[in-house]
Coordinates of C-alpha atoms and ligand atoms in Angstrom, one line a residue:
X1 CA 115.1 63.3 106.9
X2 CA 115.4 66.6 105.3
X3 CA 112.3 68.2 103.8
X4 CA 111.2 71.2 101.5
X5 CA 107.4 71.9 102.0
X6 CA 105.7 74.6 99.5
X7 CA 102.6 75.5 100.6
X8 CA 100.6 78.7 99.4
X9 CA 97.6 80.7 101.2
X10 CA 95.1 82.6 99.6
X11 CA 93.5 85.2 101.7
X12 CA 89.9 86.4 101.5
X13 CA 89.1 89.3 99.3
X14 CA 88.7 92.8 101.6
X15 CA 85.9 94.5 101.6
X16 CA 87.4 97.3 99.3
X17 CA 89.3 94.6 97.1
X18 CA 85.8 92.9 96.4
X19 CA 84.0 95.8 95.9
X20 CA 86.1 97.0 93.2
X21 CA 86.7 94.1 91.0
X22 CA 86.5 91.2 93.5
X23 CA 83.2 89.9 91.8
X24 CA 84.2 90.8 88.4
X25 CA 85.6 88.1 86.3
X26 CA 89.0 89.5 85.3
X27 CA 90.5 86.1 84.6
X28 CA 92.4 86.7 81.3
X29 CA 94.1 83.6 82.0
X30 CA 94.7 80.8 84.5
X31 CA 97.6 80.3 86.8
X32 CA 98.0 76.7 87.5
X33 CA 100.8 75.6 90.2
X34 CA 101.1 72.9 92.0
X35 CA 102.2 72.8 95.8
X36 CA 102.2 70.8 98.5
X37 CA 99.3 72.1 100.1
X38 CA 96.9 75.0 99.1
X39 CA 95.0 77.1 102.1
X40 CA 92.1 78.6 100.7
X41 CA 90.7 81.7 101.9
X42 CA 88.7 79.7 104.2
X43 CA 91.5 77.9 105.8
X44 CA 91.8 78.7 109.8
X45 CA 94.9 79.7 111.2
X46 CA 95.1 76.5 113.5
X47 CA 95.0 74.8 109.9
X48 CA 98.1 76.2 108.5
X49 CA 99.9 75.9 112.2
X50 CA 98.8 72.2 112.1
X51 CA 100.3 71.6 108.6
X52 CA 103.2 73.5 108.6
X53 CA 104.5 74.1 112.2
X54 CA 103.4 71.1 114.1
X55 CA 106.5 68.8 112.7
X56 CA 108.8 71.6 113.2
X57 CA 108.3 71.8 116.6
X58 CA 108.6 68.5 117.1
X59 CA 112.0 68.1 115.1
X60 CA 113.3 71.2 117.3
X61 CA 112.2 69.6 120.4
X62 CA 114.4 66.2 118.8
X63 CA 117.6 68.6 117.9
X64 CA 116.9 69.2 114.8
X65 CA 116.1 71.6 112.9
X66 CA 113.7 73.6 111.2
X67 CA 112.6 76.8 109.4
X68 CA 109.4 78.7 107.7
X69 CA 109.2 81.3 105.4
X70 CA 107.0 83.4 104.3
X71 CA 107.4 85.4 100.8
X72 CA 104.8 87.3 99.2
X73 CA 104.0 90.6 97.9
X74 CA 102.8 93.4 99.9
X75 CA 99.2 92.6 101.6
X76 CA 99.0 89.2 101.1
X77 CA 98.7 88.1 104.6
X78 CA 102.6 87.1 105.1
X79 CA 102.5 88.9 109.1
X80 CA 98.9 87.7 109.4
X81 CA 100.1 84.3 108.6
X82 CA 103.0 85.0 111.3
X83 CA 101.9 87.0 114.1
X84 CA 97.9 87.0 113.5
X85 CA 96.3 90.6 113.6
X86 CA 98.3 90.8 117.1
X87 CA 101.6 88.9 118.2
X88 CA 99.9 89.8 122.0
X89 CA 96.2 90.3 121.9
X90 CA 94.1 88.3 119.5
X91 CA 91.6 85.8 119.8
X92 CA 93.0 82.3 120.1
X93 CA 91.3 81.5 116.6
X94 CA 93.2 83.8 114.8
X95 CA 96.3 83.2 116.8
X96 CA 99.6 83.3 114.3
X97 CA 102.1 80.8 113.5
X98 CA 104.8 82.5 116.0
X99 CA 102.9 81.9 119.0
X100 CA 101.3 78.8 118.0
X101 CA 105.2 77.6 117.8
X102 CA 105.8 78.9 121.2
X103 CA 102.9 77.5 122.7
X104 CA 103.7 73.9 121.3
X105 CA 107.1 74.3 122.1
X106 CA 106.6 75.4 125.7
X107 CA 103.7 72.9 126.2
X108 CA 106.0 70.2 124.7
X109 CA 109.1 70.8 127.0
X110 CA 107.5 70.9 130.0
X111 CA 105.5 68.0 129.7
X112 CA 108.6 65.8 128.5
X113 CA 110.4 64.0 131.3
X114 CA 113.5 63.3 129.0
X115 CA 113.8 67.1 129.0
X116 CA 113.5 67.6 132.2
X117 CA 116.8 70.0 131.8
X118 CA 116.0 72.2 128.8
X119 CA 116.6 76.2 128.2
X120 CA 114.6 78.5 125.4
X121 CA 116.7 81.4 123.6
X122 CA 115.1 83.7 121.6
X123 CA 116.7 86.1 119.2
X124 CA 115.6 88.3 117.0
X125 CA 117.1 90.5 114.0
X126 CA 116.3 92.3 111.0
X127 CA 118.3 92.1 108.1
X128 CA 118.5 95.1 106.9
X129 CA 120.6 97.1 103.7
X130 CA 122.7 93.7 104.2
X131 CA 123.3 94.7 107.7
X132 CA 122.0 92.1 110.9
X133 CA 120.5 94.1 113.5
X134 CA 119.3 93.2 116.7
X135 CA 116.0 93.8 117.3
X136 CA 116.2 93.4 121.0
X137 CA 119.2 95.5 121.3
X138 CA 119.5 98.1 118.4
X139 CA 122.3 99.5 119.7
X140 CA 123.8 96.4 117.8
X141 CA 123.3 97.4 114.1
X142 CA 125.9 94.9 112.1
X143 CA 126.1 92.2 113.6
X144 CA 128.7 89.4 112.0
X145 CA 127.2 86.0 110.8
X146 CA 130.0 82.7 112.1
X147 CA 129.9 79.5 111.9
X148 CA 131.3 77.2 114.7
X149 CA 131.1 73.0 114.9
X150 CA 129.1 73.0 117.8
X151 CA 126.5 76.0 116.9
X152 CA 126.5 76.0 113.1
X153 CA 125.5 79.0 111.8
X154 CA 125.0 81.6 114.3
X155 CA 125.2 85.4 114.4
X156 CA 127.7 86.3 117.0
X157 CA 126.6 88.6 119.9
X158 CA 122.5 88.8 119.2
X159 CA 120.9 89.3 122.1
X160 CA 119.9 85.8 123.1
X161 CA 117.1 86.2 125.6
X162 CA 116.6 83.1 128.4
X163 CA 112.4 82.4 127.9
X164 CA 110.9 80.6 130.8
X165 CA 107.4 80.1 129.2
X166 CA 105.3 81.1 126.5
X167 CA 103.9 84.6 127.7
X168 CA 107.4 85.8 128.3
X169 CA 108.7 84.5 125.0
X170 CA 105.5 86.9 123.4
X171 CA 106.2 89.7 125.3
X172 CA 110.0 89.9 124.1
X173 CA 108.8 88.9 120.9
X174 CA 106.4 91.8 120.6
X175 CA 109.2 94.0 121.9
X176 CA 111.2 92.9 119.1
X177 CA 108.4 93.1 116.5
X178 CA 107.9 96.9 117.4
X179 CA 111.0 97.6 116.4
X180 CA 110.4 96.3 112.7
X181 CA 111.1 92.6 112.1
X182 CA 111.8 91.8 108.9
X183 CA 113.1 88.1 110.5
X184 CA 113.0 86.9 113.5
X185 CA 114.7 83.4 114.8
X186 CA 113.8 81.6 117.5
X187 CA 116.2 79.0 119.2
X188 CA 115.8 76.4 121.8
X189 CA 118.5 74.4 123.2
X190 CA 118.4 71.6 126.0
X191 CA 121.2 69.9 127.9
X192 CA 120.6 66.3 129.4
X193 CA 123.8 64.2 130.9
X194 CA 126.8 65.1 128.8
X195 CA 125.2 65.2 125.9
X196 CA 124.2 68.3 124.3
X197 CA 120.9 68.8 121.8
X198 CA 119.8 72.1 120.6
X199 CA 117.3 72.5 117.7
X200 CA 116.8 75.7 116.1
X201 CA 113.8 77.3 114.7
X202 CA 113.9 80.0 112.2
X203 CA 111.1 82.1 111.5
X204 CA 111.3 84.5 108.5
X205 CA 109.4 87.0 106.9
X206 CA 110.9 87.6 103.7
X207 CA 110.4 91.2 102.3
X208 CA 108.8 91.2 98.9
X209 CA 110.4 92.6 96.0
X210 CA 107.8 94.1 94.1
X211 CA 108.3 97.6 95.5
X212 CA 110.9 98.7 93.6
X213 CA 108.9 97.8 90.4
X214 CA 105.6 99.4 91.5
X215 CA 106.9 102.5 93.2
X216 CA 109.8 103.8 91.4
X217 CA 111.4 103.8 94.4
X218 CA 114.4 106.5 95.0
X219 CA 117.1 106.8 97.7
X220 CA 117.2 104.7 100.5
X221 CA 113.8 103.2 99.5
X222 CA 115.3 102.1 96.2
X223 CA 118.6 100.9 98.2
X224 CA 116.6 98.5 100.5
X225 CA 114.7 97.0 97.5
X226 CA 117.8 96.5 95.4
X227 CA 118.7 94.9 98.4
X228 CA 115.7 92.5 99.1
X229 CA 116.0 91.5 95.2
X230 CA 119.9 90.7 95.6
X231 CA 119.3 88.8 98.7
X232 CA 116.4 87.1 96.8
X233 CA 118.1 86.2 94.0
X234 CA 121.4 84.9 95.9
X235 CA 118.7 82.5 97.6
X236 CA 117.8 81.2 94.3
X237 CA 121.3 80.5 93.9
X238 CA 122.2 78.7 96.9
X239 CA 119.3 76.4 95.7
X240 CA 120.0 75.9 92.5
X241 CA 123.4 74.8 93.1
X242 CA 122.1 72.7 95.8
X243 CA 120.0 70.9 92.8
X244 CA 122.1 71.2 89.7
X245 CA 125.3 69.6 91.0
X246 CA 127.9 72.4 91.9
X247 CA 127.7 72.0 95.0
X248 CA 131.2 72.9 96.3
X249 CA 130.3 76.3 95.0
X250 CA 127.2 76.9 97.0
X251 CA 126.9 81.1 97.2
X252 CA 125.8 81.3 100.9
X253 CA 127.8 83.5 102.0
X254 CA 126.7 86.3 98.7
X255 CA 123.9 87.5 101.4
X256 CA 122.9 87.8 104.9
X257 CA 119.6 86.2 104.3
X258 CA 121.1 82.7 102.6
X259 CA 123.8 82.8 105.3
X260 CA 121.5 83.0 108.4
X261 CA 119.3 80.2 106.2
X262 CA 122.4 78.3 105.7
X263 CA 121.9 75.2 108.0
X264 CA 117.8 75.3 106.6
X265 CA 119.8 74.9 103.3
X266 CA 122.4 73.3 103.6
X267 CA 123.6 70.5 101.2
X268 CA 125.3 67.6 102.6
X269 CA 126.9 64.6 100.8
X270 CA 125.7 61.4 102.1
X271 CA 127.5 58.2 102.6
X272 CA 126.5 54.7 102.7
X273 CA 129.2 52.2 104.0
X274 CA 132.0 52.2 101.7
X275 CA 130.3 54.0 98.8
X276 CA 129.2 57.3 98.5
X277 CA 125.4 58.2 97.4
X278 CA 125.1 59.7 94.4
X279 CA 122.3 62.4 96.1
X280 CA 122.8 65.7 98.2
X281 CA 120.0 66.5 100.7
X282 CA 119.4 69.0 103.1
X283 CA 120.8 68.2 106.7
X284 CA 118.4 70.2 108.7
X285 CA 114.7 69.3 109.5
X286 CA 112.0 70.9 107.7
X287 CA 111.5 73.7 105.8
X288 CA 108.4 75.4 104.8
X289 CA 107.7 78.0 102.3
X290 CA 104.8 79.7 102.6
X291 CA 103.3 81.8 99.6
X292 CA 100.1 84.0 100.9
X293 CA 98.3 85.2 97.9
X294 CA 95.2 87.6 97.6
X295 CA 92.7 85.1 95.8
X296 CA 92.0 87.5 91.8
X297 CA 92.8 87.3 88.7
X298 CA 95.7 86.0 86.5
X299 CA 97.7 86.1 83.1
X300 CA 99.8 83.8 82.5
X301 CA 100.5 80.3 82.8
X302 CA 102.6 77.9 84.6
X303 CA 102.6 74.4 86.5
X304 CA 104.8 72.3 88.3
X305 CA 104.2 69.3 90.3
X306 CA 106.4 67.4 93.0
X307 CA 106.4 63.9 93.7
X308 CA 103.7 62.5 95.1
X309 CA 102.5 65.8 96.6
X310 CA 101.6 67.1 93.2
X311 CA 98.7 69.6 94.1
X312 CA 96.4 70.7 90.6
X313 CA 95.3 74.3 91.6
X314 CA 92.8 74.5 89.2
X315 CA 91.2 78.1 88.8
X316 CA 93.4 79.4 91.6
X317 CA 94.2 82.6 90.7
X318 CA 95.4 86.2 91.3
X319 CA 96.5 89.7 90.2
X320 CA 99.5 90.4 88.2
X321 CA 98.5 94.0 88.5
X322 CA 100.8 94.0 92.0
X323 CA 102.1 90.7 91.9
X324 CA 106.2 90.5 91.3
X325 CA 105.2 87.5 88.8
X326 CA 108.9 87.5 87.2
X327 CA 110.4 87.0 90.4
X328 CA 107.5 84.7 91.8
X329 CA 108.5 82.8 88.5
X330 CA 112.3 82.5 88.8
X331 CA 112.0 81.9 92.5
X332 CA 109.0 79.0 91.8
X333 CA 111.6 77.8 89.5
X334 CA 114.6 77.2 92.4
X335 CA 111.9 76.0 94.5
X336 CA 110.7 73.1 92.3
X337 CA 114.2 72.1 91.8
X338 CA 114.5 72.1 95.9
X339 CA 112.1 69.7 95.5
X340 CA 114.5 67.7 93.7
X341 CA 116.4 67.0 96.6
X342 CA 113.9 65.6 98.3
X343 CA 114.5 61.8 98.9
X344 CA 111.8 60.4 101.1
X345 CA 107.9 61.9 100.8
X346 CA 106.7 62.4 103.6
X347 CA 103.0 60.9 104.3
X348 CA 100.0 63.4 104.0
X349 CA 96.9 63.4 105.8
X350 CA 93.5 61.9 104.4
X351 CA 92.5 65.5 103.7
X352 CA 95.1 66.6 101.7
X353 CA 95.0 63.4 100.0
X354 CA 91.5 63.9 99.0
X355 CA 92.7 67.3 97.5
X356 CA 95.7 66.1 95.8
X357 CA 96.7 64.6 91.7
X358 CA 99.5 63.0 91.6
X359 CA 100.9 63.0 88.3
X360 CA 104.3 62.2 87.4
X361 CA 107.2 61.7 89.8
X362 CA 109.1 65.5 90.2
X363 CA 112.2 64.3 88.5
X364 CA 109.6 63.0 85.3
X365 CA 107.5 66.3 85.5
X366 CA 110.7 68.5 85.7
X367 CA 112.5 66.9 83.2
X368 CA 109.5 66.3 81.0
X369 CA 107.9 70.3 81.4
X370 CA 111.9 71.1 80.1
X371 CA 112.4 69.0 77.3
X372 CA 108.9 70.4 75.6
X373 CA 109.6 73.8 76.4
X374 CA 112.9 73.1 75.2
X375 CA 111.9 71.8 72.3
X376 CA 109.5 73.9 71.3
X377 CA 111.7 76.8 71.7
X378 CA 113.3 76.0 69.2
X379 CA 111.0 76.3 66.2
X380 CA 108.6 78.6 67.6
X381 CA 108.7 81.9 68.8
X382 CA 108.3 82.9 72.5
X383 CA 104.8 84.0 71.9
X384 CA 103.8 80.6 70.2
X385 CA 104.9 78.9 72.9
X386 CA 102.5 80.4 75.5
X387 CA 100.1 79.5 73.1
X388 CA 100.5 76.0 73.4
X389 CA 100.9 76.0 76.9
X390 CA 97.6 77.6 77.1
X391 CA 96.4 75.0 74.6
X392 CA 98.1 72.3 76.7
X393 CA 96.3 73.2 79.8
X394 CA 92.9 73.8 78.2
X395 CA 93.3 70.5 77.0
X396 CA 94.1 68.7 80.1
X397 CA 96.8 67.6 78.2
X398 CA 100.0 68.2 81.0
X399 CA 97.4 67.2 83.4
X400 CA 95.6 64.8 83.0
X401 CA 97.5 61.7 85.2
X402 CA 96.0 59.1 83.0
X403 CA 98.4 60.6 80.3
X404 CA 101.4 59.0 79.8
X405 CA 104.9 60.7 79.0
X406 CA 104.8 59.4 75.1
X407 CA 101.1 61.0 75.2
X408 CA 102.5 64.2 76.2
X409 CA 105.3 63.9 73.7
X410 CA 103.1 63.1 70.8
X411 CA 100.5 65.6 71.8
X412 CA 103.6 68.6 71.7
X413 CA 104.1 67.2 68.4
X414 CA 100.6 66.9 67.1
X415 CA 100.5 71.0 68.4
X416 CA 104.3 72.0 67.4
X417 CA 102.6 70.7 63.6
X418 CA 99.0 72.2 64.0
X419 CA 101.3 75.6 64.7
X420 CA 103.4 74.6 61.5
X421 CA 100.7 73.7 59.2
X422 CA 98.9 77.0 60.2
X423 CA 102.1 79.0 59.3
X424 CA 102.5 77.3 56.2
X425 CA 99.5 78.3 54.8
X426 CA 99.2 81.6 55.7
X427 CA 102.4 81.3 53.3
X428 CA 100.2 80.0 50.8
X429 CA 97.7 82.6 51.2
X430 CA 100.4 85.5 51.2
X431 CA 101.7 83.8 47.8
X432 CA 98.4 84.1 46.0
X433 CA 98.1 87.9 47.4
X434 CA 101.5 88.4 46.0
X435 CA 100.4 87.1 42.7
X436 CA 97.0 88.8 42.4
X437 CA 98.6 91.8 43.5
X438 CA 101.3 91.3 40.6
X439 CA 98.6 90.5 38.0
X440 CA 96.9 93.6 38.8
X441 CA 99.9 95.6 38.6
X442 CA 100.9 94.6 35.1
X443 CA 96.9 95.5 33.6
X444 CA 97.7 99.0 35.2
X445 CA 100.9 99.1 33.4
X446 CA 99.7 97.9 30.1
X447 CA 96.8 100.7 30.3
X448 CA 99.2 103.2 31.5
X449 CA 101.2 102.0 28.4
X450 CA 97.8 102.3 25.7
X451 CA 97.2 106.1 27.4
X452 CA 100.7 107.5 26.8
X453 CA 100.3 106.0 22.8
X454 CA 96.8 107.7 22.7
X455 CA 97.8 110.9 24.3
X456 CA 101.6 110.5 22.4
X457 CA 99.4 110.3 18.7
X458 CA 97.4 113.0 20.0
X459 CA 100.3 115.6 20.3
X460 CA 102.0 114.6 17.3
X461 CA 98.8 115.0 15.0
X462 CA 98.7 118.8 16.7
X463 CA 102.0 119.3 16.4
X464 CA 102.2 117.6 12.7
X465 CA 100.2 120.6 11.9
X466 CA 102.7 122.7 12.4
X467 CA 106.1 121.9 13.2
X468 CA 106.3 118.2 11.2
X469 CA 107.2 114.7 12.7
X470 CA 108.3 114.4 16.5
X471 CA 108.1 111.5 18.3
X472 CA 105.7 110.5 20.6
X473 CA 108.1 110.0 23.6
X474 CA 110.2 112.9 23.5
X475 CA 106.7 115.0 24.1
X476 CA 105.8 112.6 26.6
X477 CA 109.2 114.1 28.3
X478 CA 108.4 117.3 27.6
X479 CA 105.3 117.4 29.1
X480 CA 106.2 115.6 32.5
X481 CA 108.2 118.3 33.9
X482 CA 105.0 120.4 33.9
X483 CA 102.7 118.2 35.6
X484 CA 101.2 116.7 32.6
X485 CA 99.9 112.6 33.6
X486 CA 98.6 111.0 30.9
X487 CA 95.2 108.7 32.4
Ligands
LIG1 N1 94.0 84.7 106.0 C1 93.5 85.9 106.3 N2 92.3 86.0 106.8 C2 91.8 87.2 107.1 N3 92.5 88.4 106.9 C3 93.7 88.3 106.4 C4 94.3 87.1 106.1 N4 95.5 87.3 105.6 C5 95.7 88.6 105.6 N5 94.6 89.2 106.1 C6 94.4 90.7 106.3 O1 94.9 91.3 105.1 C7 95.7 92.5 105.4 C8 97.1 92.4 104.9 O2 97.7 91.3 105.6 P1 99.2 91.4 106.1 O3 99.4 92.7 106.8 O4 99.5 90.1 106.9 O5 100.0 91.4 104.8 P2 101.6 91.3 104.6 O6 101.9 90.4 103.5 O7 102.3 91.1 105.9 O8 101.9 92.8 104.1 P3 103.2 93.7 104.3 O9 104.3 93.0 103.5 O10 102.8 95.0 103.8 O11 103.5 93.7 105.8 C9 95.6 92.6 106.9 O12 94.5 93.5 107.2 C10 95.2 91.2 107.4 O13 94.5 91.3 108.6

């Protein structure tokens, strides 16, 4: 059964990073997400393989299957999560992903009767300015993405190299690795009788996109991050029209990266007997996103929650100061619709469990996290609206799972009102300014008015004297021209 796991990692603080503002409390804000599992920085390595890889290996080993990604901003831990400090020579406790799933893998095959005739393939490429190069071969710089009904998506003429057992799998892995992997894709088939299996793993380290921001980036820098942002934003594409029901017009083929991710994406109509299902869902196995984070401060708000692996993050945290958070948004936002296709949950173990709130199912949350937003939106202005979701989360009000949807409805209300009645009377308040302010205006006019007789009766007696009757106002003109203000 197809599968979308979200997970995120939060890497301890380096020394430099905690000496600088790592004790501080710089918390402006909380960040609140929700995922299927949260590492904190105290998580082992073997604790994120066991989570994340463990049932893709065995779905690979089964035909089917399976793909992680890692997507993060610069320094988060996205190769460390991967590869460990060193794809060949680390300690086995801080032993990456990659070789973990090579280990298994091997380990798996050769203990399995039923397999007794399996091969390994590896592969490895780099998407690179929307080119696919080999990484074993770079002599092969563009290589073509095709499809076929036997192989599904594959890139035609990688280098596929034949991997007897683990160590040789890490030493043409590391070969590939030094010549700068951006993704890699491992691939195992096996053959028993006339039948054919092969499962697939992809492994992919997704660039980040923040550079381009951060940097100011020129040239060929600024080339490969408008690149990595296109091929980001194509992937929130494919998923949204995976979720939002177009999907006859599903952009895979707008970039390398959701092309090569095509069978971990895919969308496939399902049919029941006679009638079809309403639902699309991915074909392949499993497919993990993971999200390393450095564990700081934060600025703005958001949640989400999937059903029944709705994780409250409370206090998690980090910097916005180098964190891509518009694109983190937009992509969290295809991602929790990815959850959408989701049919079956799968079951979590006892610890997670113990970690996780449930809240609503993800089709309630979604729709219900829209339709105040929504709402909202349109009487208040973008600014108010952060507001109440800060309000909203202080208040445990989105929350809180003993809350029910008509709670949640009534409480926007009871806020979207609080915000009105505030408004109204600083009306109020501006009306009696306004009206003080006129009050005050009129006494200066009417003194204004008694000064200009005064100094107007003043003249004319002087003036009497000598030249006879003139009125008050046309000395009043007179005078102005030179300066002359009556008090
Ligand atoms: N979970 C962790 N535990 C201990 N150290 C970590 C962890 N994650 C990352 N680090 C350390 O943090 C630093 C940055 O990690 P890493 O190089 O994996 O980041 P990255 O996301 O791959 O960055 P880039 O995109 O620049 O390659 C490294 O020194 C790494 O050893």
């Amino acid at each position: 059964m197809s599968n979308v796991t979200v997970c995120v990692r939060f890497r301890p603080l380096s020394h430099k990073e905690r000496k600088t503002n790592g004790d501080k409390d710089e918390r402006e804000e909380d960040v609140i997400f929700s995922f299927d599992r949260v590492f904190y920085e105290d998580a082992e390595q073997s604790d994120v393989y066991n989570f994340l890889a463990v049932p893709i290996v065995a779905d690979a080993i089964s035909g089917i299957n399976g793909t992680i990604i890692t997507y993060g901003q610069t320094g988060a831990g996205k190769t460390y999560s991967m590869e460990g400090p060193s794809i060949l020579h680390c300690n086995k406790q801080k032993t990456g992903l990659v070789q973990r799933v090579v280990d298994e893998l091997f380990q798996s095959l050769q203990s399995s009767e039923s397999m007794a005739m399996w091969s390994v393939k590896l592969s490895m490429v780099e998407i690179y300015l929307e080119k696919v190069r080999d990484l074993l071969d770079l002599s092969k710089d563009n290589l073509q993405i095709k499809e076929s009904k036997t192989q599904g998506i594959y890139i035609s003429g990688a280098t596929e190299v034949s991997i007897q057992n683990s160590s040789d799998a890490l030493e043409c892995l590391s070969e590939g690795i030094a010549n700068r992997a951006v993704g890699e894709t491992l691939q195992q088939g096996s053959t028993s009788d006339e039948r054919v299996r092969g499962g697939k793993i992809i492994l992919v380290d997704l660039a980040g996109s923040e550079k381009v921001e951060k940097t100011g980036a020129e040239g060929r820098v600024l080339d490969e991050a408008k690149t990595i942002n296109k091929s980001l934003s194509v992937l929130g594409n494919v998923v949204n029209a995976l979720t939002t029901g177009k999907p006859n017009h599903v952009p895979y083929r707008d970039s390398k990266l959701t092309r090569i991710l095509q069978d971990a994406l895919v969308g496939e109509k399902i049919f029941s007997g006679v009638s079809e299902s309403s639902g699309w869902q991915l074909k392949s196995g499993t497919t993990v996103l993971l999200f390393p984070q450095c564990f700081k401060c934060t600025r703005k708000f958001v949640y989400c929650s999937f059903r029944n692996k709705a994780y409250l993050l409370n206090n998690a945290c980090w910097s916005i100061t180098f964190l891509p958070l518009h694109i983190v948004l937009i992509l969290w936002q295809h991602l929790s619709r990815t959850k959408l296709i989701k049919t079956t949950p799968k079951s979590t173990s006892p610890e997670v469990d113990s970690i996780k709130k449930p809240i609503l199912d993800s089709h309630g949350q979604n729709d219900l996290r829209d339709r105040i937003l929504n709402k909202l939106r349109l009487s208040l202005k973008e600014e108010d609206v952060d507001l109440l979701e800060e309000l909203f989360v202080q208040e445990g009000i989105i929350f809180d799972p003993n809350y029910s949807v008509a709670d949640i409805d009534s409480a926007c209300q009871d806020a979207a009102s609080q915000e009105v009645s505030l408004l109204t009377q600083a009306v109020e308040e501006l009306k009696e300014t306004v009206e003080e302010l006129t009050d005050e205006n009129e006494r200066l006019r009417g003194e204004l008015e008694l000064a200009q007789e005064a100094a107007a009766a003043a003249a004319a007696r002087a003036d009497g004297a000598l030249l006879g009757f003139v009125p008050a106002v046309a000395i009043s003109s007179l005078l102005r021209p030179f300066g002359f203000v009556p008090d």
